[in-house]
Coordinates of C-alpha atoms in Angstrom, one line a residue:
Chain O
M21 CA 68.4 140.9 124.7
Y22 CA 71.8 141.9 126.0
K23 CA 73.0 142.9 122.5
K24 CA 69.7 144.9 122.0
F25 CA 70.5 146.7 125.2
L26 CA 74.0 147.5 123.9
S27 CA 72.7 148.8 120.6
L28 CA 70.2 151.0 122.5
T29 CA 73.0 152.5 124.6
K30 CA 75.0 153.0 121.5
S31 CA 72.3 154.9 119.8
L32 CA 71.7 157.1 122.8
T33 CA 75.4 157.8 123.1
V34 CA 75.6 158.8 119.4
S35 CA 72.6 161.2 119.9
L36 CA 74.4 162.7 122.9
E37 CA 77.6 163.2 120.8
K38 CA 75.8 164.5 117.9
G39 CA 74.3 167.2 120.1
L40 CA 77.8 167.9 121.4
N41 CA 79.2 168.1 117.8
F42 CA 76.8 170.9 117.2
L43 CA 78.5 172.8 120.0
T44 CA 82.1 171.7 119.8
T45 CA 82.5 170.5 116.2
Q46 CA 83.8 166.8 115.4
E47 CA 87.3 168.3 115.8
H48 CA 87.1 169.4 119.4
N49 CA 84.4 167.0 120.8
P50 CA 85.7 165.9 124.1
L51 CA 83.8 162.6 123.9
Y52 CA 86.0 161.7 121.0
F53 CA 89.1 162.1 123.2
H54 CA 87.5 160.4 126.2
G55 CA 90.5 158.0 126.4
A56 CA 93.0 160.8 126.4
M57 CA 91.4 162.9 128.9
P58 CA 92.2 160.8 132.1
L59 CA 95.9 160.8 130.9
Y60 CA 95.8 164.4 130.5
C61 CA 94.6 164.9 134.1
F62 CA 97.3 162.4 135.2
W63 CA 100.0 164.6 134.1
F64 CA 98.6 167.4 136.4
L65 CA 98.5 165.0 139.2
I66 CA 102.2 163.8 138.5
F67 CA 103.6 167.4 138.5
S68 CA 101.5 168.7 141.3
G69 CA 102.2 165.5 143.3
I70 CA 106.0 166.0 142.9
M71 CA 105.6 169.5 144.1
L72 CA 103.6 168.5 147.2
W73 CA 106.1 165.7 147.9
M74 CA 108.9 168.2 148.4
Y75 CA 107.2 169.6 151.6
Y76 CA 105.5 166.5 152.9
I77 CA 106.7 164.9 156.1
P78 CA 105.3 161.4 156.6
T79 CA 105.3 161.3 160.4
L80 CA 102.4 161.2 162.7
D81 CA 103.1 164.5 164.3
R82 CA 104.3 166.4 161.3
A83 CA 102.2 165.1 158.3
W84 CA 99.0 167.3 159.0
S85 CA 101.1 170.4 159.8
S86 CA 103.2 169.9 156.8
V87 CA 100.2 169.8 154.6
N88 CA 98.9 172.8 156.3
Y89 CA 102.2 174.6 155.8
I90 CA 101.9 173.9 152.1
T91 CA 98.2 175.3 151.9
S92 CA 98.8 178.7 153.7
L93 CA 96.4 180.6 151.3
P94 CA 95.4 184.2 151.9
V95 CA 91.6 184.2 152.1
V96 CA 89.4 187.2 151.2
Q97 CA 86.7 187.9 153.7
Q98 CA 84.3 190.8 154.7
V99 CA 85.4 192.6 158.0
V100 CA 84.3 195.7 159.7
N101 CA 87.1 198.3 160.0
K102 CA 87.6 201.0 162.6
Q103 CA 85.4 203.4 160.8
G104 CA 82.5 201.0 161.1
Q105 CA 82.6 200.3 157.2
T106 CA 82.3 196.7 155.9
I107 CA 85.4 195.9 153.7
W108 CA 87.0 193.0 151.9
Q109 CA 90.2 192.2 153.5
T110 CA 92.8 189.5 152.8
A111 CA 94.3 187.4 155.5
A112 CA 96.6 184.5 155.7
I113 CA 94.6 181.6 157.1
S114 CA 97.7 180.0 158.8
E115 CA 100.5 181.7 160.6
A116 CA 103.2 179.9 158.5
T117 CA 103.0 181.5 155.1
G118 CA 105.8 179.6 153.6
I119 CA 104.7 178.2 150.2
P120 CA 103.3 180.8 147.8
Y121 CA 100.2 179.3 146.0
G122 CA 100.6 176.0 147.8
A123 CA 97.0 175.8 148.2
V124 CA 96.5 176.2 144.6
V125 CA 99.0 173.3 143.8
R126 CA 97.2 171.2 146.3
G127 CA 93.9 172.3 144.8
I128 CA 95.2 171.2 141.3
H129 CA 96.2 167.8 142.8
R130 CA 92.7 167.5 144.4
W131 CA 90.6 168.8 141.6
G132 CA 92.9 166.9 139.0
A133 CA 92.2 163.7 140.9
A134 CA 88.4 164.3 140.8
G135 CA 88.9 165.1 137.0
M136 CA 90.8 161.9 136.3
M137 CA 88.2 159.7 138.1
I138 CA 85.3 161.6 136.3
T139 CA 87.0 161.3 132.9
T140 CA 88.0 157.6 133.6
L141 CA 84.3 156.7 134.3
L142 CA 83.1 158.7 131.3
H143 CA 85.7 156.8 129.2
M144 CA 84.6 153.4 130.6
F145 CA 80.8 154.2 130.0
R146 CA 81.5 155.5 126.5
V147 CA 83.5 152.4 125.6
Y148 CA 80.9 150.1 127.1
F149 CA 77.8 151.9 125.7
T150 CA 79.3 151.8 122.2
D151 CA 80.1 148.1 122.4
R152 CA 83.8 148.6 122.1
H153 CA 84.9 146.5 124.9
R154 CA 84.4 143.0 123.8
S155 CA 86.2 140.1 122.0
W156 CA 89.4 141.3 120.5
R157 CA 89.5 144.3 122.7
W158 CA 89.6 142.3 126.0
L159 CA 93.2 143.3 127.0
P160 CA 92.5 147.0 126.9
W161 CA 89.3 146.6 128.8
V162 CA 90.7 144.2 131.5
S163 CA 93.8 146.4 132.0
G164 CA 91.4 149.3 132.0
V165 CA 89.4 147.7 134.9
L166 CA 92.6 147.2 136.8
L167 CA 93.5 150.8 136.1
L168 CA 90.3 151.9 137.6
V169 CA 90.9 149.8 140.7
I170 CA 94.4 151.1 141.2
L171 CA 93.3 154.7 140.5
L172 CA 90.8 154.3 143.3
F173 CA 93.4 152.8 145.7
T174 CA 95.8 155.7 144.9
G175 CA 93.1 158.3 145.4
I176 CA 92.2 156.8 148.8
T177 CA 95.8 156.6 149.9
G178 CA 96.1 160.2 149.0
Y179 CA 93.4 161.0 151.4
L180 CA 95.2 159.1 154.1
L181 CA 98.4 161.1 153.7
V182 CA 96.7 164.3 154.9
W183 CA 96.4 162.5 158.3
D184 CA 93.4 164.5 159.4
A185 CA 90.6 163.1 161.6
R186 CA 88.9 161.7 158.4
A187 CA 92.0 159.8 157.3
Y188 CA 92.2 158.1 160.8
A189 CA 88.5 157.1 160.5
M190 CA 89.2 155.8 156.9
V191 CA 92.1 153.5 158.3
V192 CA 89.9 152.1 161.0
S193 CA 87.1 151.4 158.3
T194 CA 89.8 150.0 155.9
Q195 CA 91.0 147.6 158.7
A196 CA 87.4 146.4 159.5
W197 CA 86.9 145.9 155.8
L198 CA 90.0 143.8 155.3
R199 CA 89.4 141.7 158.5
A200 CA 86.1 140.7 156.9
I201 CA 88.1 138.5 154.4
P202 CA 88.3 134.9 155.5
A203 CA 91.7 133.5 156.5
I204 CA 94.0 136.2 155.3
G205 CA 92.0 139.2 156.4
G206 CA 93.6 139.8 159.8
W207 CA 97.2 139.6 158.2
M208 CA 96.0 142.1 155.5
A209 CA 94.6 144.5 158.1
E210 CA 98.1 144.3 159.9
F211 CA 100.0 144.8 156.7
F212 CA 98.0 147.8 155.7
T213 CA 99.2 149.8 158.6
G214 CA 102.3 147.8 159.5
G215 CA 101.0 146.8 162.9
D216 CA 100.3 149.6 165.3
I217 CA 99.8 153.0 163.8
R218 CA 103.1 155.0 164.1
D219 CA 105.5 157.0 161.9
Y220 CA 106.2 154.0 159.6
T221 CA 102.5 153.7 158.9
L222 CA 102.5 157.0 157.0
T223 CA 105.7 156.1 155.2
R224 CA 103.9 153.0 154.0
F225 CA 100.8 155.1 152.9
L226 CA 103.2 157.3 151.1
F227 CA 104.6 154.2 149.3
F228 CA 101.1 152.9 148.5
H229 CA 100.2 156.3 147.1
V230 CA 103.3 157.0 145.1
G231 CA 103.8 153.3 144.2
G232 CA 100.1 153.0 143.1
A233 CA 100.6 156.1 140.8
S234 CA 103.8 154.5 139.3
F235 CA 101.9 151.2 138.8
L236 CA 99.3 153.2 136.8
F237 CA 101.9 154.0 134.3
W238 CA 102.8 150.2 133.8
L239 CA 99.1 149.5 133.5
I240 CA 98.6 152.4 130.9
W241 CA 101.3 150.7 128.8
M242 CA 99.3 147.4 129.0
H243 CA 96.3 149.4 128.2
F244 CA 98.0 150.6 125.0
I245 CA 99.9 147.4 123.9
R246 CA 97.2 146.2 121.6
L247 CA 96.3 149.6 120.2
H248 CA 98.1 151.1 117.2
E249 CA 98.5 154.9 117.5
P250 CA 96.5 155.3 120.7
V251 CA 95.1 158.8 121.2
V252 CA 97.1 160.2 124.1
T253 CA 96.4 163.9 123.8
P254 CA 93.0 165.6 123.5
S255 CA 92.6 168.3 121.0
R256 CA 94.3 171.7 121.9
A257 CA 91.1 173.5 122.7
T258 CA 89.9 170.6 125.0
N259 CA 93.3 170.8 126.7
F260 CA 93.1 174.4 127.4
L261 CA 89.6 174.1 128.6
T262 CA 90.3 171.3 130.9
F263 CA 93.4 173.1 132.3
G264 CA 91.4 176.1 132.7
F265 CA 88.7 174.4 134.6
I266 CA 91.1 172.7 137.0
L267 CA 93.0 175.9 137.5
V268 CA 89.8 177.9 138.1
A269 CA 88.4 175.3 140.4
A270 CA 91.7 175.1 142.4
G271 CA 91.9 178.9 142.8
A272 CA 88.2 179.3 143.6
I273 CA 87.8 176.4 146.0
P274 CA 91.5 175.4 147.0
A275 CA 92.0 172.4 149.1
I276 CA 92.8 173.4 152.7
N277 CA 92.8 172.0 156.1
V278 CA 89.8 173.4 158.1
T279 CA 89.7 173.3 161.9
E280 CA 87.0 174.6 164.2
E281 CA 89.3 177.4 165.4
L282 CA 89.9 178.5 161.8
I283 CA 86.1 178.7 161.2
K284 CA 85.7 180.8 164.3
Q285 CA 88.4 183.2 163.0
Y286 CA 87.2 183.1 159.4
P287 CA 83.5 182.3 159.2
T288 CA 83.5 182.2 155.4
L289 CA 85.4 179.0 155.6
A290 CA 82.4 177.3 157.2
A291 CA 80.9 176.8 153.7
Q292 CA 84.0 175.4 152.3
K293 CA 84.2 172.7 154.9
D294 CA 81.5 170.8 153.1
F295 CA 83.4 170.8 149.8
I296 CA 87.0 169.7 149.5
A297 CA 88.6 170.8 152.8
S298 CA 90.3 168.4 155.2
D299 CA 89.6 168.1 158.9
A300 CA 91.5 168.9 162.1
P301 CA 94.7 166.6 162.8
A302 CA 93.9 163.0 163.4
Q303 CA 93.9 161.7 167.0
I304 CA 94.5 158.0 167.5
G305 CA 91.3 156.5 169.0
M306 CA 89.1 159.4 168.1
I307 CA 86.7 158.6 165.3
V308 CA 85.2 161.6 163.5
Q309 CA 81.4 162.0 163.7
N310 CA 79.4 162.7 160.4
M311 CA 82.2 161.7 158.0
R312 CA 82.2 163.7 154.8
Y313 CA 82.4 161.5 151.8
D314 CA 84.0 162.4 148.6
A315 CA 81.9 161.1 145.7
W316 CA 84.6 160.0 143.4
Y317 CA 87.0 158.2 145.7
M318 CA 85.3 157.5 149.0
F319 CA 82.1 155.7 148.0
P320 CA 83.6 152.4 149.2
Y321 CA 83.6 154.0 152.8
Y322 CA 80.1 155.0 152.5
L323 CA 79.2 151.4 151.6
I324 CA 81.3 150.1 154.5
E325 CA 79.8 152.4 157.0
R326 CA 76.1 151.9 155.9
L327 CA 76.0 148.2 154.8
G328 CA 78.8 146.7 156.9
P329 CA 82.1 145.3 155.5
V330 CA 80.8 142.0 154.3
L331 CA 77.9 143.4 152.1
A332 CA 80.3 146.1 151.0
W333 CA 82.7 143.3 149.7
I334 CA 79.9 141.6 147.9
I335 CA 78.8 144.8 146.1
L336 CA 82.3 146.1 145.3
G337 CA 83.8 142.8 144.6
G338 CA 80.9 141.5 142.6
S339 CA 80.9 144.7 140.3
T340 CA 84.5 144.4 139.8
I341 CA 84.2 140.7 138.7
L342 CA 81.4 141.7 136.5
L343 CA 83.5 144.4 134.9
F344 CA 86.3 141.9 134.5
V345 CA 84.1 139.4 132.5
A346 CA 82.2 141.9 130.5
P347 CA 84.3 141.5 127.4
F348 CA 83.8 137.7 127.1
Y349 CA 80.1 137.9 126.7
P350 CA 78.3 137.6 124.4
K351 CA 80.6 135.9 121.8
D352 CA 80.3 136.9 118.3
R353 CA 80.6 134.5 115.3
R354 CA 84.1 135.2 113.9
D355 CA 84.2 133.9 110.3
N356 CA 85.7 136.8 108.5
I357 CA 89.2 137.0 109.9
A358 CA 91.7 138.5 107.4
E359 CA 93.7 136.1 105.4
V360 CA 97.1 136.6 103.7
L361 CA 97.9 135.2 100.3
D362 CA 101.4 134.0 100.7
A363 CA 102.3 134.3 97.0
K364 CA 101.3 137.8 96.8
C365 CA 102.7 139.2 100.0
T366 CA 105.9 141.3 99.4
G367 CA 106.5 141.9 103.0
C368 CA 106.0 145.7 102.6
T369 CA 104.6 146.0 106.1
F370 CA 101.8 148.4 105.3
C371 CA 99.1 146.2 106.7
S372 CA 101.1 145.6 110.0
L373 CA 101.6 149.3 110.3
D374 CA 97.9 150.2 109.7
C375 CA 96.2 147.5 111.7
P376 CA 94.5 149.3 114.6
F377 CA 94.7 146.3 116.9
E378 CA 98.3 145.2 116.4
A379 CA 96.9 141.9 114.9
I380 CA 99.4 141.6 112.0
T381 CA 103.0 140.8 112.7
M382 CA 105.8 140.6 110.0
Q383 CA 107.8 137.2 110.0
E384 CA 110.8 136.1 108.3
R385 CA 110.3 134.0 105.1
A386 CA 112.5 130.9 104.6
P387 CA 115.9 131.6 103.3
G388 CA 116.2 132.0 99.6
S389 CA 112.6 133.2 99.2
K390 CA 111.7 135.8 96.7
F391 CA 110.8 138.3 99.6
K392 CA 112.2 138.6 103.0
L393 CA 109.2 139.0 105.1
I394 CA 105.5 137.8 105.2
A395 CA 102.5 139.2 107.1
V396 CA 100.9 136.9 109.6
V397 CA 97.5 137.5 111.1
Q398 CA 96.9 136.6 114.8
A399 CA 93.3 135.5 114.6
A400 CA 92.4 136.3 118.2
R401 CA 93.3 140.0 117.8
C402 CA 91.6 140.4 114.4
S403 CA 88.5 142.7 114.4
E404 CA 87.5 141.8 110.8
C405 CA 87.4 145.5 109.9
G406 CA 89.3 145.2 106.6
I407 CA 91.7 148.2 107.2
C408 CA 94.6 145.9 106.3
V409 CA 92.8 145.2 102.9
G410 CA 92.6 148.9 102.2
S411 CA 96.3 149.3 103.1
C412 CA 97.6 146.5 100.9
P413 CA 98.8 147.7 97.4
F414 CA 99.3 144.1 96.2
Q415 CA 95.9 142.4 96.8
A416 CA 97.6 140.1 99.2
I417 CA 95.3 140.3 102.2
D418 CA 91.7 140.0 102.2
L419 CA 88.5 139.2 104.2
P420 CA 87.0 135.8 103.0
N421 CA 83.4 137.0 103.2
T422 CA 84.0 140.6 102.0
H423 CA 86.6 139.9 99.3
S424 CA 87.8 142.9 97.4
K425 CA 87.3 140.7 94.2
T426 CA 83.5 140.5 95.0
I427 CA 83.5 144.2 95.8
E428 CA 85.1 145.1 92.5
A429 CA 82.7 142.8 90.6
D430 CA 79.8 144.5 92.5
V431 CA 80.9 147.9 91.4
L432 CA 81.1 146.8 87.9
A433 CA 77.7 145.3 88.0
L434 CA 76.2 148.5 89.6
L435 CA 77.7 150.6 86.8
K436 CA 76.1 148.2 84.2
T437 CA 72.7 148.4 85.7
G438 CA 72.9 152.2 86.4
A439 CA 74.0 153.0 82.8
Chain W
M22 CA 76.0 169.3 73.6
S23 CA 74.7 170.2 77.1
E24 CA 71.4 168.5 76.4
Q25 CA 73.3 165.3 75.7
V26 CA 75.1 165.6 79.1
E27 CA 71.8 166.2 80.8
K28 CA 70.3 163.1 79.1
K29 CA 73.1 160.8 79.9
P30 CA 72.3 158.9 83.0
R31 CA 74.4 159.7 85.9
V32 CA 75.9 157.0 88.1
I33 CA 77.6 157.6 91.4
I34 CA 79.2 154.7 93.3
G35 CA 79.3 155.2 97.1
F36 CA 81.5 153.0 99.4
V37 CA 79.7 153.1 102.8
C38 CA 80.7 151.9 106.1
E39 CA 77.9 149.9 107.6
R40 CA 78.3 151.7 110.9
S41 CA 78.3 155.3 109.5
L42 CA 74.7 155.4 108.3
P43 CA 71.6 153.3 108.7
I44 CA 72.4 152.1 105.1
D45 CA 70.2 149.0 105.1
Q46 CA 67.0 151.2 105.4
M47 CA 68.4 153.8 102.9
M48 CA 68.9 151.3 99.9
D49 CA 66.5 149.5 97.7
A50 CA 66.9 145.9 96.3
Q51 CA 69.0 147.3 93.4
K52 CA 71.5 148.8 96.0
A53 CA 70.5 152.4 95.0
L54 CA 69.7 155.0 97.5
V55 CA 65.9 155.4 97.9
D56 CA 66.3 159.1 98.1
D57 CA 68.6 159.3 95.2
P58 CA 68.5 156.4 92.7
E59 CA 71.5 157.7 90.7
T60 CA 73.6 156.7 93.8
K61 CA 74.6 153.0 94.1
I62 CA 75.9 151.7 97.3
I63 CA 78.7 149.2 98.1
V64 CA 78.5 148.4 101.9
L65 CA 81.8 147.7 103.8
P66 CA 82.5 146.8 107.4
C67 CA 84.6 150.0 107.7
S68 CA 85.6 152.8 105.4
G69 CA 89.3 152.0 106.0
M70 CA 88.7 148.8 103.9
V71 CA 88.3 150.9 100.7
K72 CA 91.1 150.6 98.3
P73 CA 91.9 153.8 96.2
T74 CA 92.1 151.5 93.2
Q75 CA 88.4 150.6 93.7
L76 CA 87.5 154.3 93.4
E77 CA 89.6 154.5 90.2
L78 CA 87.8 151.4 89.0
A79 CA 84.5 152.9 89.4
L80 CA 85.5 156.1 87.5
A81 CA 87.3 154.3 84.8
N82 CA 84.2 152.2 84.2
G83 CA 81.6 155.0 83.8
A84 CA 80.9 156.3 87.2
N85 CA 80.4 160.2 87.1
A86 CA 81.7 160.4 90.6
T87 CA 82.4 158.1 93.5
F88 CA 82.7 158.7 97.3
V89 CA 83.5 157.2 100.6
C90 CA 81.3 157.5 103.6
G91 CA 82.8 156.7 107.0
C92 CA 81.9 157.4 110.7
A93 CA 82.6 160.8 112.2
M94 CA 86.2 161.6 112.9
G95 CA 87.2 160.4 116.3
D96 CA 84.5 157.7 116.4
C97 CA 85.5 155.0 114.0
H98 CA 84.4 151.6 115.5
Y99 CA 87.7 150.2 114.5
R100 CA 89.5 153.3 115.7
L101 CA 91.4 154.5 112.6
G102 CA 89.6 153.3 109.4
N103 CA 88.1 156.8 108.6
V104 CA 91.5 158.6 109.5
F105 CA 93.5 156.2 107.1
I106 CA 91.0 156.5 104.1
K107 CA 90.9 160.3 104.4
E108 CA 94.7 160.5 104.5
R109 CA 94.9 158.2 101.5
L110 CA 92.4 160.1 99.4
E111 CA 94.3 163.4 100.4
G112 CA 97.5 161.8 99.2
E113 CA 99.1 161.7 102.5
R114 CA 99.2 157.9 103.1
N115 CA 100.0 154.9 101.0
P116 CA 98.5 153.5 98.8
K117 CA 97.2 156.8 97.4
L118 CA 95.0 157.7 94.3
R119 CA 96.9 157.8 91.1
K120 CA 98.1 161.3 90.0
N121 CA 95.9 161.2 86.9
T122 CA 92.6 160.5 88.9
D123 CA 90.1 163.4 88.7
K124 CA 90.0 164.1 92.4
R125 CA 87.1 166.5 91.9
R126 CA 85.0 163.4 91.3
V127 CA 86.1 161.7 94.6
G128 CA 84.0 162.7 97.6
M129 CA 84.4 162.0 101.3
F130 CA 81.7 162.2 104.0
F131 CA 82.2 161.4 107.7
V132 CA 78.9 161.2 109.7
T133 CA 77.3 159.6 112.6
I134 CA 74.5 157.0 112.3
K135 CA 71.9 159.9 113.1
D136 CA 73.1 162.1 110.2
K137 CA 71.0 160.6 107.4
Q138 CA 69.5 164.0 106.3
P139 CA 72.8 166.1 106.6
F140 CA 74.4 163.3 104.6
L141 CA 71.8 163.4 101.8
E142 CA 72.2 167.2 101.6
A143 CA 76.1 167.0 101.5
L144 CA 75.6 164.3 98.7
A145 CA 73.3 166.5 96.7
A146 CA 75.9 169.5 97.1
F147 CA 78.7 167.1 96.0
K148 CA 76.7 166.0 92.9
D149 CA 76.0 169.6 91.9
K150 CA 79.7 170.3 92.0
V151 CA 80.4 167.2 89.8
A152 CA 77.6 168.3 87.5
E153 CA 79.4 171.5 86.8
I154 CA 82.4 169.6 85.6
G155 CA 80.1 167.6 83.3

């Protein structure tokens, strides 16, 4: 039943990709670089993040204004001039106009973050729907789930750093959520802010955000450790397209802080408030009404607000656990694991270099042997694909149930019947 | 002379990845393609499993042509099988085809499981080219 579901999802995915191939060709189909796309977005986040970090001040009274200082973008708006004509005019939205294109850099950080989450989810669903998450692939999948959790954590702490009214509401919500954990919940809620909310709290959030991003790098290493030649860069055309999209989005709808005064002054900003703008500065004890939820990172808060902390734990925790155990069910019969013929193996390393899942290691032979090295298959990592068989020039590795001798006998038999 | 060539039955041996085409539905009991009985099929778990020596074996023992069919580039279930066999047949990765192998008679197709018809068309075009050689 479950396997039938997976084969149906695979069929649908292939149909979708075939349609996309028609538009993009196989070479540039972004769905064939689905794993490289989040990493590509991550580079934007790293570089724009370092630039934002240069001007960010993690104190209660300066955090919001330092972000505001960065995003002093001139806005274009319609005004009526002295002659009574309606004209387009450019005006700076904040008095401090210190960082040229700061709002675009922040926009790249914001849109890049959305891009990373969207492409990560696309990657996850693509891998799951094509049944490429199970068995010997458990480590990439499990590290991938961890990557998703840490990505969410890093994104959320990024929202806190702006320290606007919404960030404060999120802190209160997070503390309520953590307190719902039995026994250690109170301690965790305290740890999250470092006791009362003060300047150290934002320093802590900055550490969570930058530490989370650094931890992502370590997890990406874990994600790749069992993959030979992981695809880390999308095709050049896909790169330019993604870069162009992020840049256009960041230029057209830049991330800025929008206050009521600003809307009064520049009514065109009212529409943007619903998109990716931040609120007025946080005030301790003041919870924002009608919180705006960002779809990609703030859905946990939507659940916490609507369903309460306990149910939110059950839904989010339960789905995370399901994701963690997904690669271990259903189990396949594994009876075709590659076998090395000791007598024939010359230790040439071809199979070890070509194995897509790093299942073959080269080990030293006993002193005095004819050859120095021998290939050893680690059964748990073997996918039974036979790529090692194709790479061996010495007939020294084979799949027991799809043996190359049988294949060659079949070729000769088919030629006989055909002739 | 040309009549003799026409009369001589042609045999094409195809090494097909079981995930690249709905190959079970495309073969008859004699492992020939239903739509093209001259083409006999060897089914493998992945196109990366094909040894260049197996293609040479088929050509040396009377096959007019031989080909490998794998998944679309970028979509190998085992990640790199189609990339490796393509590089091998193009002489960029060891083990390669021998220098004296007639590479005009060695075909490559990389398709998705929904590409039965485009595959048959590409195969027909490949066979026409081989027929020109004789």
